[in-house]
Each structure stands twice: as structure tokens, then as C-alpha cells.
Amino acid sequence: MNTPPIKRSSGRYQYIDFLRGFAALLVIYQHTIDFGTMAQPDISLNAVEVAIAHFFSKQIGIGEIGVCIFLMVSGFVVPFSLSTYPVEPIKTFVIHRFFRLYPVYWLSVVLGLVFVWWRFGVNQGGNNIDWLMFIANLTMFQAFVGIDNIIGSYWTLALELLFYFFCIYLFSRRKMTSLKSIVLLMLAVLLLPKLFHRVMNVSAYSANVLFYLRYIGYMFFGLLYRDWLLNKNNASGKKALFVLVWTFLIFTGRDILHFWTLDTAQLRSPAAQLIAITIFILTTTVFKVQGKLGSFLGKISYSMYLYHPVIFYPLYTYVWRNLPTDWQSHPNLFFVMSALLTIAFSYCTYRWLEEPSIALGKKLTRQRQASLLPTISNMKVHV
């Protein structure tokens, strides 16, 4: 049975901005700590900091917590914009998403090609520039044609794009909260890696990216959860719970069995996902964090996610390795320096590239809607 379009819950939610910024910082911590502790074998690191870093990055998986929160937030926010456009909602949605994602992403691809892929790459030895890979990365679809990402964290962007296509499909068929349709789409995602292996040769890295597309369940959870939370749709609440449990078990079903053996390596992913779910639910219900800092970090969180490798790789090479040994023994200091520089750089890219691009996309769609609204109004009058 067709379901009606989801009712819009208007307004900007500061606690969602906080979650975005918080999630970005968790991902930055994971990547910088992993790199900072592995890249300097000749330095005696502070034992206490190494123990803390090992706990959060290896045992808890703080980066996975950040990714899961990001995805649930995307599901909570993005699909509902479709119902806010009075004219050509799908076309308007596509234009807005394009200008929101691509211009700032293209800059990160260029910088990533130089400062991550070419200068560093495997074992810090650098890689030759592959122009086909560069062009493919500009599309954001590279994982779907078996081509590696210039920056490893791009894998979540492929997931975002796939989710947008699914949202457009569900919206066009008026089935945005249809559990049957969502389950079928999630099943298709589970079969997608097998299909790609049959029709093309994909690298081990691309195969890994395709495998992690199953994270899309957390985005669908965010979609249904919002309809329950803000629109008081109890049916969506039950569907959200089903999708949440199913997604969690798809990832962690076998790992949970290791609970009895206390195998921390196997329990890392279940623990990370449970922590992410708990943080997301508590922060959207009981502890709604407000404030200018959270809003600021939320606005620049996309740039923070894109650019943090572009910052910490050259930071390590040109600055960190030249600092006194006592400084280099503190990996958390490397994280703080990386995070602060990433925030500063991300503010610049947001202010001078991301924000103007978003404004341009809105301007183009406003002009289109203004030209079509009189025509639509006249048609309604004649009818």
C-alpha cells in the first residue's frame, strides 16, 4: 500500500548540528591517532596516551562511532527536504545536493591527489598519479566502477549517493516510509557486491567499500526515526526499530557470539555501533545539546570530514617530525593540532566555497520555481 509523503517538521535543529560536528571530530581522532602512533617507530611514545589511544581507536572503534552517527544524521535530515519544494521537488533536490556536495569535494580531490595519494600512499612512499583514477574520483561514483578512492574516507560518499537515489525512488512512488520497500532496497544493497564481482574485476579496496554499503540501514533508521520522533508516527517508530535491529545484526551477528570469549577484536564493531546508536538517540531526545560551537562545527562538518587527511599528512611531514622529541611522544597533541588546523581550513572552505555553492544552487532553483509557479497556479484555476 502506498504511504503518504512524510510531513515536514520545519526548523533547524542545533542538536543535529552538534552531532555532525561531534561525529567529524571522532573520525579525525581515529585517523590521526592511528597515523600518529604508527608513523614514528623510532619515537618512544607516552605510555599513558598510547593506552588511551589504543582503547578508543582499537578496542572501541571511535571512528566507526562517528561514521554511524553521520549516517543516522543524514537519514534524519536529507530525505525530508524533498517534501519542502513546491515545484519539481526531485529536480530541485538533485540540484541542491549537487551544489552542496560537489564543488567542495572537487577541491578535496585535487588536494588529496597531491598531499595524500602522490606524496604518501602505501607505507608513506607515495604513489604515481593515475589520471583515470583522478577523473573517476571527480564523479564520486568511483567505487561503483572498481576504482580506488584518492582519500580513503570517500567511501561514505558513495553510500550517501546511493541513499539519495533510494530516497528519490521512494519519494516518487510515495513510499518514503514503506517498510517493504526499504527492506527490498536493503536486500539489493546486500547483493550488490556479488553482482559487481560477476560483471567486473574490482580491487580488494573497492570490494571492501561495496561491502560496507550495508551501513545504509542506519540511514533508513534515521529516516524512520525522525518520522516517529518529530511527527509522532508510531508506525514509523516500529519500522525504525525493526530496521535498526536488522542492520545491527547484519554487521555484528557473528561477532556478538564472541562476547562469551571476551574477544575484544571481534567485539569492537558491535560496541562501536551500540555506542553510536545510544549517543544518537539520547542526543535527539534527552540531551539536546545547544550552542554556537556545536552549530559552527555542524556547519563545517562536511569540510572537516573531507579535508582532515589533507591536513594531517603534510602536518606530520613538514611540522610534526621537526618538533622536539618530547613533543612527538604525545600522539594526542598531534590530534589536537590536526583538529584545530582542520577546523580553521574547513571554515575557510565553507565560507568561500561551500556556502557560496549552496547559495548558487538555491538561487538557480528559486528562479526555476518562480517561473513555473504562475503556470501551475493558472492550471489549477482552469481545472
PDB file of N, CA and C in Angstrom, residues 80-180:
ATOM      1  N   PHE A  80      13.871  14.550   4.030  1.00  0.00           N
ATOM      2  CA  PHE A  80      12.717  15.391   4.308  1.00  0.00           C
ATOM      3  C   PHE A  80      12.725  16.687   3.515  1.00  0.00           C
ATOM      4  N   SER A  81      13.873  17.031   2.934  1.00  0.00           N
ATOM      5  CA  SER A  81      13.910  18.225   2.098  1.00  0.00           C
ATOM      6  C   SER A  81      13.096  18.030   0.823  1.00  0.00           C
ATOM      7  N   LEU A  82      12.929  16.785   0.399  1.00  0.00           N
ATOM      8  CA  LEU A  82      12.153  16.527  -0.820  1.00  0.00           C
ATOM      9  C   LEU A  82      10.731  17.062  -0.713  1.00  0.00           C
ATOM     10  N   SER A  83      10.140  16.971   0.470  1.00  0.00           N
ATOM     11  CA  SER A  83       8.748  17.386   0.635  1.00  0.00           C
ATOM     12  C   SER A  83       8.591  18.883   0.860  1.00  0.00           C
ATOM     13  N   THR A  84       9.703  19.639   0.863  1.00  0.00           N
ATOM     14  CA  THR A  84       9.624  21.071   1.123  1.00  0.00           C
ATOM     15  C   THR A  84       9.607  21.898  -0.152  1.00  0.00           C
ATOM     16  N   TYR A  85       9.892  21.262  -1.294  1.00  0.00           N
ATOM     17  CA  TYR A  85       9.971  22.018  -2.538  1.00  0.00           C
ATOM     18  C   TYR A  85       8.606  22.030  -3.224  1.00  0.00           C
ATOM     19  N   PRO A  86       8.037  23.214  -3.462  1.00  0.00           N
ATOM     20  CA  PRO A  86       6.688  23.277  -4.052  1.00  0.00           C
ATOM     21  C   PRO A  86       6.638  22.908  -5.530  1.00  0.00           C
ATOM     22  N   VAL A  87       7.764  23.072  -6.231  1.00  0.00           N
ATOM     23  CA  VAL A  87       7.807  22.828  -7.672  1.00  0.00           C
ATOM     24  C   VAL A  87       8.981  21.897  -7.982  1.00  0.00           C
ATOM     25  N   GLU A  88       8.724  20.892  -8.811  1.00  0.00           N
ATOM     26  CA  GLU A  88       9.758  19.960  -9.263  1.00  0.00           C
ATOM     27  C   GLU A  88      10.655  19.512  -8.100  1.00  0.00           C
ATOM     28  N   PRO A  89      10.094  18.865  -7.110  1.00  0.00           N
ATOM     29  CA  PRO A  89      10.871  18.524  -5.917  1.00  0.00           C
ATOM     30  C   PRO A  89      12.096  17.658  -6.188  1.00  0.00           C
ATOM     31  N   ILE A  90      11.982  16.687  -7.092  1.00  0.00           N
ATOM     32  CA  ILE A  90      13.123  15.805  -7.350  1.00  0.00           C
ATOM     33  C   ILE A  90      14.250  16.561  -8.045  1.00  0.00           C
ATOM     34  N   LYS A  91      13.884  17.340  -9.063  1.00  0.00           N
ATOM     35  CA  LYS A  91      14.913  18.115  -9.761  1.00  0.00           C
ATOM     36  C   LYS A  91      15.564  19.127  -8.815  1.00  0.00           C
ATOM     37  N   THR A  92      14.756  19.779  -7.986  1.00  0.00           N
ATOM     38  CA  THR A  92      15.290  20.740  -7.024  1.00  0.00           C
ATOM     39  C   THR A  92      16.207  20.056  -6.025  1.00  0.00           C
ATOM     40  N   PHE A  93      15.799  18.889  -5.561  1.00  0.00           N
ATOM     41  CA  PHE A  93      16.618  18.114  -4.619  1.00  0.00           C
ATOM     42  C   PHE A  93      17.967  17.780  -5.231  1.00  0.00           C
ATOM     43  N   VAL A  94      17.975  17.316  -6.473  1.00  0.00           N
ATOM     44  CA  VAL A  94      19.220  16.932  -7.144  1.00  0.00           C
ATOM     45  C   VAL A  94      20.144  18.140  -7.298  1.00  0.00           C
ATOM     46  N   ILE A  95      19.584  19.278  -7.701  1.00  0.00           N
ATOM     47  CA  ILE A  95      20.399  20.488  -7.863  1.00  0.00           C
ATOM     48  C   ILE A  95      20.994  20.928  -6.536  1.00  0.00           C
ATOM     49  N   HIS A  96      20.171  20.953  -5.501  1.00  0.00           N
ATOM     50  CA  HIS A  96      20.664  21.355  -4.181  1.00  0.00           C
ATOM     51  C   HIS A  96      21.755  20.412  -3.677  1.00  0.00           C
ATOM     52  N   ARG A  97      21.549  19.117  -3.828  1.00  0.00           N
ATOM     53  CA  ARG A  97      22.552  18.155  -3.366  1.00  0.00           C
ATOM     54  C   ARG A  97      23.852  18.290  -4.161  1.00  0.00           C
ATOM     55  N   PHE A  98      23.718  18.518  -5.474  1.00  0.00           N
ATOM     56  CA  PHE A  98      24.913  18.667  -6.313  1.00  0.00           C
ATOM     57  C   PHE A  98      25.760  19.839  -5.838  1.00  0.00           C
ATOM     58  N   PHE A  99      25.145  20.991  -5.667  1.00  0.00           N
ATOM     59  CA  PHE A  99      25.912  22.171  -5.262  1.00  0.00           C
ATOM     60  C   PHE A  99      26.344  22.085  -3.799  1.00  0.00           C
ATOM     61  N   ARG A 100      25.650  21.288  -3.018  1.00  0.00           N
ATOM     62  CA  ARG A 100      26.045  21.097  -1.623  1.00  0.00           C
ATOM     63  C   ARG A 100      27.274  20.199  -1.509  1.00  0.00           C
ATOM     64  N   LEU A 101      27.362  19.182  -2.366  1.00  0.00           N
ATOM     65  CA  LEU A 101      28.398  18.165  -2.212  1.00  0.00           C
ATOM     66  C   LEU A 101      29.613  18.362  -3.111  1.00  0.00           C
ATOM     67  N   TYR A 102      29.393  18.677  -4.389  1.00  0.00           N
ATOM     68  CA  TYR A 102      30.464  18.502  -5.362  1.00  0.00           C
ATOM     69  C   TYR A 102      31.540  19.584  -5.388  1.00  0.00           C
ATOM     70  N   PRO A 103      31.222  20.879  -5.391  1.00  0.00           N
ATOM     71  CA  PRO A 103      32.322  21.862  -5.513  1.00  0.00           C
ATOM     72  C   PRO A 103      33.382  21.715  -4.428  1.00  0.00           C
ATOM     73  N   VAL A 104      32.971  21.592  -3.168  1.00  0.00           N
ATOM     74  CA  VAL A 104      33.949  21.455  -2.092  1.00  0.00           C
ATOM     75  C   VAL A 104      34.630  20.083  -2.141  1.00  0.00           C
ATOM     76  N   TYR A 105      33.928  19.094  -2.655  1.00  0.00           N
ATOM     77  CA  TYR A 105      34.516  17.759  -2.817  1.00  0.00           C
ATOM     78  C   TYR A 105      35.592  17.775  -3.896  1.00  0.00           C
ATOM     79  N   TRP A 106      35.345  18.467  -5.011  1.00  0.00           N
ATOM     80  CA  TRP A 106      36.335  18.521  -6.084  1.00  0.00           C
ATOM     81  C   TRP A 106      37.658  19.112  -5.596  1.00  0.00           C
ATOM     82  N   LEU A 107      37.587  20.147  -4.773  1.00  0.00           N
ATOM     83  CA  LEU A 107      38.820  20.718  -4.236  1.00  0.00           C
ATOM     84  C   LEU A 107      39.561  19.694  -3.379  1.00  0.00           C
ATOM     85  N   SER A 108      38.829  18.927  -2.596  1.00  0.00           N
ATOM     86  CA  SER A 108      39.486  17.921  -1.759  1.00  0.00           C
ATOM     87  C   SER A 108      40.125  16.827  -2.611  1.00  0.00           C
ATOM     88  N   VAL A 109      39.520  16.506  -3.759  1.00  0.00           N
ATOM     89  CA  VAL A 109      40.105  15.507  -4.650  1.00  0.00           C
ATOM     90  C   VAL A 109      41.445  15.998  -5.188  1.00  0.00           C
ATOM     91  N   VAL A 110      41.489  17.264  -5.588  1.00  0.00           N
ATOM     92  CA  VAL A 110      42.736  17.832  -6.113  1.00  0.00           C
ATOM     93  C   VAL A 110      43.805  17.849  -5.027  1.00  0.00           C
ATOM     94  N   LEU A 111      43.453  18.352  -3.851  1.00  0.00           N
ATOM     95  CA  LEU A 111      44.422  18.408  -2.751  1.00  0.00           C
ATOM     96  C   LEU A 111      44.808  17.010  -2.289  1.00  0.00           C
ATOM     97  N   GLY A 112      43.840  16.103  -2.273  1.00  0.00           N
ATOM     98  CA  GLY A 112      44.125  14.735  -1.873  1.00  0.00           C
ATOM     99  C   GLY A 112      45.057  14.038  -2.846  1.00  0.00           C
ATOM    100  N   LEU A 113      44.914  14.344  -4.127  1.00  0.00           N
ATOM    101  CA  LEU A 113      45.793  13.741  -5.140  1.00  0.00           C
ATOM    102  C   LEU A 113      47.252  14.094  -4.854  1.00  0.00           C
ATOM    103  N   VAL A 114      47.484  15.335  -4.444  1.00  0.00           N
ATOM    104  CA  VAL A 114      48.851  15.806  -4.211  1.00  0.00           C
ATOM    105  C   VAL A 114      49.362  15.413  -2.831  1.00  0.00           C
ATOM    106  N   PHE A 115      48.577  15.742  -1.791  1.00  0.00           N
ATOM    107  CA  PHE A 115      49.082  15.637  -0.422  1.00  0.00           C
ATOM    108  C   PHE A 115      48.847  14.282   0.231  1.00  0.00           C
ATOM    109  N   VAL A 116      48.005  13.463  -0.363  1.00  0.00           N
ATOM    110  CA  VAL A 116      47.743  12.147   0.223  1.00  0.00           C
ATOM    111  C   VAL A 116      48.206  11.038  -0.717  1.00  0.00           C
ATOM    112  N   TRP A 117      47.688  11.028  -1.917  1.00  0.00           N
ATOM    113  CA  TRP A 117      47.978   9.924  -2.839  1.00  0.00           C
ATOM    114  C   TRP A 117      49.405   9.987  -3.375  1.00  0.00           C
ATOM    115  N   TRP A 118      49.785  11.116  -3.936  1.00  0.00           N
ATOM    116  CA  TRP A 118      51.092  11.229  -4.589  1.00  0.00           C
ATOM    117  C   TRP A 118      52.233  11.307  -3.576  1.00  0.00           C
ATOM    118  N   ARG A 119      52.063  12.112  -2.513  1.00  0.00           N
ATOM    119  CA  ARG A 119      53.144  12.312  -1.548  1.00  0.00           C
ATOM    120  C   ARG A 119      53.301  11.141  -0.578  1.00  0.00           C
ATOM    121  N   PHE A 120      52.186  10.444  -0.305  1.00  0.00           N
ATOM    122  CA  PHE A 120      52.263   9.414   0.731  1.00  0.00           C
ATOM    123  C   PHE A 120      51.876   8.051   0.176  1.00  0.00           C
ATOM    124  N   GLY A 121      50.594   7.729   0.209  1.00  0.00           N
ATOM    125  CA  GLY A 121      50.205   6.424  -0.277  1.00  0.00           C
ATOM    126  C   GLY A 121      50.693   5.310   0.631  1.00  0.00           C
ATOM    127  N   VAL A 122      50.857   4.144   0.050  1.00  0.00           N
ATOM    128  CA  VAL A 122      51.203   2.959   0.824  1.00  0.00           C
ATOM    129  C   VAL A 122      52.584   3.121   1.458  1.00  0.00           C
ATOM    130  N   ASN A 123      52.628   2.902   2.798  1.00  0.00           N
ATOM    131  CA  ASN A 123      53.880   2.951   3.564  1.00  0.00           C
ATOM    132  C   ASN A 123      54.634   4.269   3.393  1.00  0.00           C
ATOM    133  N   GLN A 124      53.907   5.336   3.147  1.00  0.00           N
ATOM    134  CA  GLN A 124      54.453   6.692   3.037  1.00  0.00           C
ATOM    135  C   GLN A 124      55.417   6.857   1.861  1.00  0.00           C
ATOM    136  N   GLY A 125      55.441   5.910   0.981  1.00  0.00           N
ATOM    137  CA  GLY A 125      56.358   6.013  -0.147  1.00  0.00           C
ATOM    138  C   GLY A 125      55.787   6.771  -1.332  1.00  0.00           C
ATOM    139  N   GLY A 126      54.524   7.070  -1.282  1.00  0.00           N
ATOM    140  CA  GLY A 126      53.890   7.792  -2.377  1.00  0.00           C
ATOM    141  C   GLY A 126      53.449   6.862  -3.491  1.00  0.00           C
ATOM    142  N   ASN A 127      52.580   7.366  -4.333  1.00  0.00           N
ATOM    143  CA  ASN A 127      52.072   6.620  -5.485  1.00  0.00           C
ATOM    144  C   ASN A 127      52.209   7.462  -6.739  1.00  0.00           C
ATOM    145  N   ASN A 128      52.331   6.802  -7.873  1.00  0.00           N
ATOM    146  CA  ASN A 128      52.276   7.523  -9.134  1.00  0.00           C
ATOM    147  C   ASN A 128      50.866   8.042  -9.368  1.00  0.00           C
ATOM    148  N   ILE A 129      50.776   9.204  -9.979  1.00  0.00           N
ATOM    149  CA  ILE A 129      49.463   9.784 -10.256  1.00  0.00           C
ATOM    150  C   ILE A 129      48.793   9.013 -11.381  1.00  0.00           C
ATOM    151  N   ASP A 130      47.598   8.536 -11.106  1.00  0.00           N
ATOM    152  CA  ASP A 130      46.794   7.811 -12.077  1.00  0.00           C
ATOM    153  C   ASP A 130      45.660   8.738 -12.496  1.00  0.00           C
ATOM    154  N   TRP A 131      45.748   9.258 -13.729  1.00  0.00           N
ATOM    155  CA  TRP A 131      44.789  10.277 -14.151  1.00  0.00           C
ATOM    156  C   TRP A 131      43.398   9.707 -14.358  1.00  0.00           C
ATOM    157  N   LEU A 132      43.311   8.442 -14.747  1.00  0.00           N
ATOM    158  CA  LEU A 132      41.998   7.828 -14.866  1.00  0.00           C
ATOM    159  C   LEU A 132      41.317   7.757 -13.498  1.00  0.00           C
ATOM    160  N   MET A 133      42.106   7.385 -12.498  1.00  0.00           N
ATOM    161  CA  MET A 133      41.575   7.343 -11.147  1.00  0.00           C
ATOM    162  C   MET A 133      41.146   8.738 -10.696  1.00  0.00           C
ATOM    163  N   PHE A 134      41.941   9.745 -11.026  1.00  0.00           N
ATOM    164  CA  PHE A 134      41.617  11.120 -10.657  1.00  0.00           C
ATOM    165  C   PHE A 134      40.284  11.547 -11.265  1.00  0.00           C
ATOM    166  N   ILE A 135      40.108  11.289 -12.551  1.00  0.00           N
ATOM    167  CA  ILE A 135      38.863  11.673 -13.225  1.00  0.00           C
ATOM    168  C   ILE A 135      37.680  10.902 -12.643  1.00  0.00           C
ATOM    169  N   ALA A 136      37.883   9.614 -12.393  1.00  0.00           N
ATOM    170  CA  ALA A 136      36.802   8.811 -11.807  1.00  0.00           C
ATOM    171  C   ALA A 136      36.417   9.339 -10.435  1.00  0.00           C
ATOM    172  N   ASN A 137      37.412   9.761  -9.645  1.00  0.00           N
ATOM    173  CA  ASN A 137      37.126  10.285  -8.314  1.00  0.00           C
ATOM    174  C   ASN A 137      36.326  11.582  -8.370  1.00  0.00           C
ATOM    175  N   LEU A 138      36.456  12.337  -9.429  1.00  0.00           N
ATOM    176  CA  LEU A 138      35.679  13.570  -9.555  1.00  0.00           C
ATOM    177  C   LEU A 138      34.175  13.290  -9.640  1.00  0.00           C
ATOM    178  N   THR A 139      33.816  12.101 -10.065  1.00  0.00           N
ATOM    179  CA  THR A 139      32.400  11.756 -10.208  1.00  0.00           C
ATOM    180  C   THR A 139      31.765  11.353  -8.884  1.00  0.00           C
ATOM    181  N   MET A 140      32.547  10.919  -7.928  1.00  0.00           N
ATOM    182  CA  MET A 140      32.111  10.384  -6.638  1.00  0.00           C
ATOM    183  C   MET A 140      31.526   8.976  -6.785  1.00  0.00           C
ATOM    184  N   PHE A 141      31.531   8.431  -7.993  1.00  0.00           N
ATOM    185  CA  PHE A 141      30.991   7.090  -8.256  1.00  0.00           C
ATOM    186  C   PHE A 141      32.093   6.053  -8.436  1.00  0.00           C
ATOM    187  N   GLN A 142      33.341   6.405  -8.116  1.00  0.00           N
ATOM    188  CA  GLN A 142      34.471   5.532  -8.453  1.00  0.00           C
ATOM    189  C   GLN A 142      34.360   4.139  -7.851  1.00  0.00           C
ATOM    190  N   ALA A 143      33.783   4.023  -6.665  1.00  0.00           N
ATOM    191  CA  ALA A 143      33.678   2.698  -6.029  1.00  0.00           C
ATOM    192  C   ALA A 143      32.787   1.766  -6.832  1.00  0.00           C
ATOM    193  N   PHE A 144      31.824   2.338  -7.571  1.00  0.00           N
ATOM    194  CA  PHE A 144      30.885   1.518  -8.335  1.00  0.00           C
ATOM    195  C   PHE A 144      31.464   1.036  -9.660  1.00  0.00           C
ATOM    196  N   VAL A 145      32.649   1.515 -10.022  1.00  0.00           N
ATOM    197  CA  VAL A 145      33.308   1.020 -11.234  1.00  0.00           C
ATOM    198  C   VAL A 145      34.649   0.386 -10.889  1.00  0.00           C
ATOM    199  N   GLY A 146      34.845   0.048  -9.621  1.00  0.00           N
ATOM    200  CA  GLY A 146      36.030  -0.687  -9.206  1.00  0.00           C
ATOM    201  C   GLY A 146      37.307   0.110  -9.150  1.00  0.00           C
ATOM    202  N   ILE A 147      37.215   1.434  -8.943  1.00  0.00           N
ATOM    203  CA  ILE A 147      38.395   2.294  -8.888  1.00  0.00           C
ATOM    204  C   ILE A 147      38.572   2.800  -7.460  1.00  0.00           C
ATOM    205  N   ASP A 148      39.825   2.822  -6.995  1.00  0.00           N
ATOM    206  CA  ASP A 148      40.120   3.214  -5.616  1.00  0.00           C
ATOM    207  C   ASP A 148      39.816   4.689  -5.368  1.00  0.00           C
ATOM    208  N   ASN A 149      39.580   5.001  -4.096  1.00  0.00           N
ATOM    209  CA  ASN A 149      39.424   6.387  -3.675  1.00  0.00           C
ATOM    210  C   ASN A 149      40.792   7.025  -3.459  1.00  0.00           C
ATOM    211  N   ILE A 150      40.911   8.280  -3.851  1.00  0.00           N
ATOM    212  CA  ILE A 150      42.147   9.013  -3.581  1.00  0.00           C
ATOM    213  C   ILE A 150      42.347   9.186  -2.083  1.00  0.00           C
ATOM    214  N   ILE A 151      41.266   9.505  -1.380  1.00  0.00           N
ATOM    215  CA  ILE A 151      41.266   9.585   0.081  1.00  0.00           C
ATOM    216  C   ILE A 151      40.335   8.488   0.588  1.00  0.00           C
ATOM    217  N   GLY A 152      40.820   7.681   1.507  1.00  0.00           N
ATOM    218  CA  GLY A 152      40.069   6.509   1.945  1.00  0.00           C
ATOM    219  C   GLY A 152      38.686   6.808   2.479  1.00  0.00           C
ATOM    220  N   SER A 153      38.521   7.941   3.159  1.00  0.00           N
ATOM    221  CA  SER A 153      37.234   8.245   3.774  1.00  0.00           C
ATOM    222  C   SER A 153      36.146   8.600   2.765  1.00  0.00           C
ATOM    223  N   TYR A 154      36.475   8.667   1.472  1.00  0.00           N
ATOM    224  CA  TYR A 154      35.454   8.925   0.457  1.00  0.00           C
ATOM    225  C   TYR A 154      34.408   7.808   0.368  1.00  0.00           C
ATOM    226  N   TRP A 155      34.691   6.656   0.955  1.00  0.00           N
ATOM    227  CA  TRP A 155      33.779   5.522   0.786  1.00  0.00           C
ATOM    228  C   TRP A 155      32.374   5.852   1.297  1.00  0.00           C
ATOM    229  N   THR A 156      32.265   6.710   2.308  1.00  0.00           N
ATOM    230  CA  THR A 156      30.937   7.041   2.829  1.00  0.00           C
ATOM    231  C   THR A 156      30.147   7.903   1.842  1.00  0.00           C
ATOM    232  N   LEU A 157      30.843   8.612   0.955  1.00  0.00           N
ATOM    233  CA  LEU A 157      30.151   9.460  -0.020  1.00  0.00           C
ATOM    234  C   LEU A 157      29.420   8.610  -1.047  1.00  0.00           C
ATOM    235  N   ALA A 158      30.012   7.476  -1.421  1.00  0.00           N
ATOM    236  CA  ALA A 158      29.309   6.550  -2.314  1.00  0.00           C
ATOM    237  C   ALA A 158      28.026   6.066  -1.662  1.00  0.00           C
ATOM    238  N   LEU A 159      28.085   5.844  -0.372  1.00  0.00           N
ATOM    239  CA  LEU A 159      26.910   5.421   0.371  1.00  0.00           C
ATOM    240  C   LEU A 159      25.858   6.523   0.394  1.00  0.00           C
ATOM    241  N   GLU A 160      26.294   7.770   0.584  1.00  0.00           N
ATOM    242  CA  GLU A 160      25.364   8.903   0.568  1.00  0.00           C
ATOM    243  C   GLU A 160      24.644   8.992  -0.775  1.00  0.00           C
ATOM    244  N   LEU A 161      25.390   8.881  -1.860  1.00  0.00           N
ATOM    245  CA  LEU A 161      24.784   8.985  -3.186  1.00  0.00           C
ATOM    246  C   LEU A 161      23.759   7.880  -3.409  1.00  0.00           C
ATOM    247  N   LEU A 162      24.095   6.679  -3.011  1.00  0.00           N
ATOM    248  CA  LEU A 162      23.169   5.563  -3.166  1.00  0.00           C
ATOM    249  C   LEU A 162      21.896   5.825  -2.364  1.00  0.00           C
ATOM    250  N   PHE A 163      22.045   6.349  -1.176  1.00  0.00           N
ATOM    251  CA  PHE A 163      20.892   6.663  -0.337  1.00  0.00           C
ATOM    252  C   PHE A 163      20.020   7.734  -0.992  1.00  0.00           C
ATOM    253  N   TYR A 164      20.634   8.734  -1.613  1.00  0.00           N
ATOM    254  CA  TYR A 164      19.854   9.773  -2.295  1.00  0.00           C
ATOM    255  C   TYR A 164      19.014   9.178  -3.419  1.00  0.00           C
ATOM    256  N   PHE A 165      19.616   8.268  -4.192  1.00  0.00           N
ATOM    257  CA  PHE A 165      18.864   7.622  -5.272  1.00  0.00           C
ATOM    258  C   PHE A 165      17.676   6.843  -4.698  1.00  0.00           C
ATOM    259  N   PHE A 166      17.900   6.150  -3.612  1.00  0.00           N
ATOM    260  CA  PHE A 166      16.816   5.402  -2.974  1.00  0.00           C
ATOM    261  C   PHE A 166      15.720   6.338  -2.466  1.00  0.00           C
ATOM    262  N   CYS A 167      16.111   7.472  -1.897  1.00  0.00           N
ATOM    263  CA  CYS A 167      15.115   8.433  -1.401  1.00  0.00           C
ATOM    264  C   CYS A 167      14.278   8.991  -2.543  1.00  0.00           C
ATOM    265  N   ILE A 168      14.927   9.293  -3.660  1.00  0.00           N
ATOM    266  CA  ILE A 168      14.190   9.796  -4.827  1.00  0.00           C
ATOM    267  C   ILE A 168      13.196   8.751  -5.312  1.00  0.00           C
ATOM    268  N   TYR A 169      13.641   7.513  -5.351  1.00  0.00           N
ATOM    269  CA  TYR A 169      12.751   6.431  -5.788  1.00  0.00           C
ATOM    270  C   TYR A 169      11.559   6.300  -4.850  1.00  0.00           C
ATOM    271  N   LEU A 170      11.818   6.273  -3.543  1.00  0.00           N
ATOM    272  CA  LEU A 170      10.729   6.122  -2.575  1.00  0.00           C
ATOM    273  C   LEU A 170       9.783   7.317  -2.618  1.00  0.00           C
ATOM    274  N   PHE A 171      10.330   8.508  -2.754  1.00  0.00           N
ATOM    275  CA  PHE A 171       9.500   9.712  -2.802  1.00  0.00           C
ATOM    276  C   PHE A 171       8.619   9.716  -4.047  1.00  0.00           C
ATOM    277  N   SER A 172       9.203   9.351  -5.184  1.00  0.00           N
ATOM    278  CA  SER A 172       8.442   9.369  -6.433  1.00  0.00           C
ATOM    279  C   SER A 172       7.287   8.369  -6.414  1.00  0.00           C
ATOM    280  N   ARG A 173       7.421   7.300  -5.642  1.00  0.00           N
ATOM    281  CA  ARG A 173       6.373   6.287  -5.546  1.00  0.00           C
ATOM    282  C   ARG A 173       5.532   6.442  -4.270  1.00  0.00           C
ATOM    283  N   ARG A 174       5.761   7.554  -3.566  1.00  0.00           N
ATOM    284  CA  ARG A 174       5.010   7.859  -2.347  1.00  0.00           C
ATOM    285  C   ARG A 174       5.129   6.716  -1.325  1.00  0.00           C
ATOM    286  N   LYS A 175       6.361   6.197  -1.195  1.00  0.00           N
ATOM    287  CA  LYS A 175       6.603   5.084  -0.279  1.00  0.00           C
ATOM    288  C   LYS A 175       7.794   5.377   0.633  1.00  0.00           C
ATOM    289  N   MET A 176       7.938   6.634   1.039  1.00  0.00           N
ATOM    290  CA  MET A 176       9.104   7.029   1.811  1.00  0.00           C
ATOM    291  C   MET A 176       9.230   6.255   3.126  1.00  0.00           C
ATOM    292  N   THR A 177       8.129   5.889   3.727  1.00  0.00           N
ATOM    293  CA  THR A 177       8.193   5.145   4.993  1.00  0.00           C
ATOM    294  C   THR A 177       7.670   3.719   4.849  1.00  0.00           C
ATOM    295  N   SER A 178       7.627   3.218   3.624  1.00  0.00           N
ATOM    296  CA  SER A 178       7.162   1.851   3.396  1.00  0.00           C
ATOM    297  C   SER A 178       8.238   0.856   3.829  1.00  0.00           C
ATOM    298  N   LEU A 179       7.949   0.069   4.846  1.00  0.00           N
ATOM    299  CA  LEU A 179       8.932  -0.898   5.340  1.00  0.00           C
ATOM    300  C   LEU A 179       9.263  -1.931   4.275  1.00  0.00           C
ATOM    301  N   LYS A 180       8.268  -2.375   3.529  1.00  0.00           N
ATOM    302  CA  LYS A 180       8.507  -3.373   2.489  1.00  0.00           C
ATOM    303  C   LYS A 180       9.501  -2.851   1.460  1.00  0.00           C
TER     304      LYS A 180
END
